[in-house]
C-alpha positions as MATLAB code, in Angstrom:
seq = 'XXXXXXXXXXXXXXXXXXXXXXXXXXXXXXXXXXXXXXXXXXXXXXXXXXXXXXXXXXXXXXXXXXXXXXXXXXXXXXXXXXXXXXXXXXXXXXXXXXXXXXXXXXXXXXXXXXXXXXXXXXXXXXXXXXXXXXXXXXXXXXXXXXXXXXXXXXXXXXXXXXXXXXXXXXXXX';
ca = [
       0.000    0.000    0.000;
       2.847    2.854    1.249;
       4.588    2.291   -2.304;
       2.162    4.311   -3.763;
       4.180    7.619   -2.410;
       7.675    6.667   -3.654;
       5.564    5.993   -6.918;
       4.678    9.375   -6.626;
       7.713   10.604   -5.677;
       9.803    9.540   -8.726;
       6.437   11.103  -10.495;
       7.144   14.344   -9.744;
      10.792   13.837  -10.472;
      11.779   13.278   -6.909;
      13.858    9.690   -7.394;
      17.198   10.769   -6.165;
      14.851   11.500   -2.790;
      13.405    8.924   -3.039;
      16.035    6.419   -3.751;
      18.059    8.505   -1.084;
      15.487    7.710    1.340;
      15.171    4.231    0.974;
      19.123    3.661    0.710;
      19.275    5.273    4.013;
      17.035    3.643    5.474;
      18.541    0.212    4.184;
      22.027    0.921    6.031;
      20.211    1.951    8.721;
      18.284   -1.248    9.186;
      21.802   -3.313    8.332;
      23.033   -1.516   11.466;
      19.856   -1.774   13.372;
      19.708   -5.299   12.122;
      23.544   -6.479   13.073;
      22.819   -5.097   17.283;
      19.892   -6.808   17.417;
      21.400  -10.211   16.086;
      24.480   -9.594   18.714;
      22.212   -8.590   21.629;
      19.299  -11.149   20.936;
      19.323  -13.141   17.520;
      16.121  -14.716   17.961;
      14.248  -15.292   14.710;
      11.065  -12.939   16.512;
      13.512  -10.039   16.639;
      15.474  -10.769   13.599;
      11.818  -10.545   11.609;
      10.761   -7.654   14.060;
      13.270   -5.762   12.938;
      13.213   -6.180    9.461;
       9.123   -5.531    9.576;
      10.321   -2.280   11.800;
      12.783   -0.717    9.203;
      10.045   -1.398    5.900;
       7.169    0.301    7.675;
      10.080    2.850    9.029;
      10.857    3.485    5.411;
       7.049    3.412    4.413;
       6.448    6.163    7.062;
       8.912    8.492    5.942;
       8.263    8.202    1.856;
       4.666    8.511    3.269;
       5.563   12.101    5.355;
       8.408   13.213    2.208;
       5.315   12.346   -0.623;
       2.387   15.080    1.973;
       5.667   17.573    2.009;
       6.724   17.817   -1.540;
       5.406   20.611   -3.942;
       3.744   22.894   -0.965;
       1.741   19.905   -0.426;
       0.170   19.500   -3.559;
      -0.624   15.648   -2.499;
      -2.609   16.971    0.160;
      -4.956   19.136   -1.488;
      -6.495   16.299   -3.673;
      -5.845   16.558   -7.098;
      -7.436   13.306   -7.793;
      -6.856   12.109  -11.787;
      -9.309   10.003  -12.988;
      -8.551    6.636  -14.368;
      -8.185    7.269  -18.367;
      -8.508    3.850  -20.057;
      -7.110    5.121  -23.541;
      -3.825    6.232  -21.611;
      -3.693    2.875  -19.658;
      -3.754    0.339  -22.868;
      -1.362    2.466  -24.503;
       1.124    2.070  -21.563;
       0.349   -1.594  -21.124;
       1.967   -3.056  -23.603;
       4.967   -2.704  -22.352;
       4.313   -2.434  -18.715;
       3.419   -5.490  -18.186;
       6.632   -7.397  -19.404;
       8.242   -5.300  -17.333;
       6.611   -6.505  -14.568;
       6.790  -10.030  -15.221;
      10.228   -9.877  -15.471;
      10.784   -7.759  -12.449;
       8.283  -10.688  -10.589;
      10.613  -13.267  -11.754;
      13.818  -11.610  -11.000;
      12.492  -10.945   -6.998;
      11.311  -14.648   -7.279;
      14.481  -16.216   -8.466;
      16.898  -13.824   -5.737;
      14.657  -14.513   -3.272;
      14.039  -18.392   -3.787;
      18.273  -17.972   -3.609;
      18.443  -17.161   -0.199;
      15.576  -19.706    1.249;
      17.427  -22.758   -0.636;
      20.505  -21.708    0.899;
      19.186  -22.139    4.371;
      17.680  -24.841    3.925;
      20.451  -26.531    2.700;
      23.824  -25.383    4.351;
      24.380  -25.002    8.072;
      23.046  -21.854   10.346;
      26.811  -20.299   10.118;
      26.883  -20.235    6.037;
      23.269  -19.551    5.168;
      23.012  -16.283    7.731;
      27.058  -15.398    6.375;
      25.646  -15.892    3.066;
      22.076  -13.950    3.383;
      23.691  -11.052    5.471;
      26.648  -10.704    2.160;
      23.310  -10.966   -0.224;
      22.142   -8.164    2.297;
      24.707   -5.972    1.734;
      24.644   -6.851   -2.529;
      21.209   -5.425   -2.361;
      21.516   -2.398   -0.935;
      24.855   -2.146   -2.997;
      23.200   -2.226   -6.152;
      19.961   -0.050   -4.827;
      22.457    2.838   -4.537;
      24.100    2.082   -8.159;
      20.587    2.362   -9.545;
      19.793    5.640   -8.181;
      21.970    7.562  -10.566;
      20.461    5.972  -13.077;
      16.651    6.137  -11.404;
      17.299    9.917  -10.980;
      18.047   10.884  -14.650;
      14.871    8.533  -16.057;
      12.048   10.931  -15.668;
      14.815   13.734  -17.550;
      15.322   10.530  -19.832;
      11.840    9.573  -20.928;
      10.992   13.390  -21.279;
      13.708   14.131  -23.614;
      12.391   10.903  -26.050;
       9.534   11.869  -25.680;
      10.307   15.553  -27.130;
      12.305   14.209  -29.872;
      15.546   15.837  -28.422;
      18.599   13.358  -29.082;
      20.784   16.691  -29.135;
      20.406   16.645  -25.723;
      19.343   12.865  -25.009;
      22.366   10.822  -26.618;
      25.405   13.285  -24.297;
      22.650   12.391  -21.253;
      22.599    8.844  -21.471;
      26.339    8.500  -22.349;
      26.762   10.756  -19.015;
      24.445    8.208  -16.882;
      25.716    4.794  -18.804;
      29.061    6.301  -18.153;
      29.759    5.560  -22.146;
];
């Protein structure tokens, strides 16, 4: 339900916020995460925790999302659902979502095989490196996450003048 404000976040071309946010949040949980597993590694806290930092995170796109633009979420500027606009974006949203379903499926299927297989040592060594991976390559993305809504708006125009130096800059070409 709370995704629906970093949605609208990187909407109003707020995704460095918003990926700031939730990176900060990450290492912050990592660090909440590692005291808590020295000072009482049940699997109740261990899950606590983690359920603590989301809505955490949730909570503070949710207070960023009512503060952006002078509030302009607050005062109701409800858009109504337009079915032309949604078929013509559906086409290619949807792969996009099946793939990004499969992908979360397949990383997280990773880390449950793991510990069901190898000892408590190498599966919590292993998830806690796959930890840090994630939140590794959530802050790679951002540069990239930042620059999209500039990205798409720029195709969209028809300006490769400006697009093609843009995307070099953010591929790092």
């Amino acid at each position: 339900y709370f995704s629906v404000y970093q949605i609208y976040l990187m909407g109003v071309n707020e995704v460095s916020l918003s990926q700031r946010v939730t990176s900060l949040s990450s290492l912050a949980g990592l660090g909440v995460f590692l005291a808590v597993n020295s000072i009482a590694p049940t699997l109740f806290n261990i899950v606590a925790v983690y359920q603590l930092i989301a809505v955490a995170n949730a909570l503070w796109l949710m207070r960023l999302a009512f503060t952006i633009r002078n509030g302009f979420l607050k005062e109701g500027h409800g858009a109504k659902f337009k079915k032309h606009l949604f078929r013509l974006v559906w086409d290619s949203a949807w792969k996009n979502g099946v793939t990004t379903v499969i992908s979360n499926i397949i990383r997280h299927a990773s880390g449950i095989i793991v510990a069901q297989i190898v000892s408590p040592v190498a599966s919590a060594s292993f998830l806690l490196t796959k930890r840090l991976f994630d939140i590794l390559d959530n802050l790679s993305m951002a540069t990239f996450q930042a620059k999209s809504p500039e990205i798409a708006s720029l195709r969209g125009k028809g300006d490769f003048l400006r697009l093609i130096p843009l995307i070099r800059k953010v591929y790092y070409l």
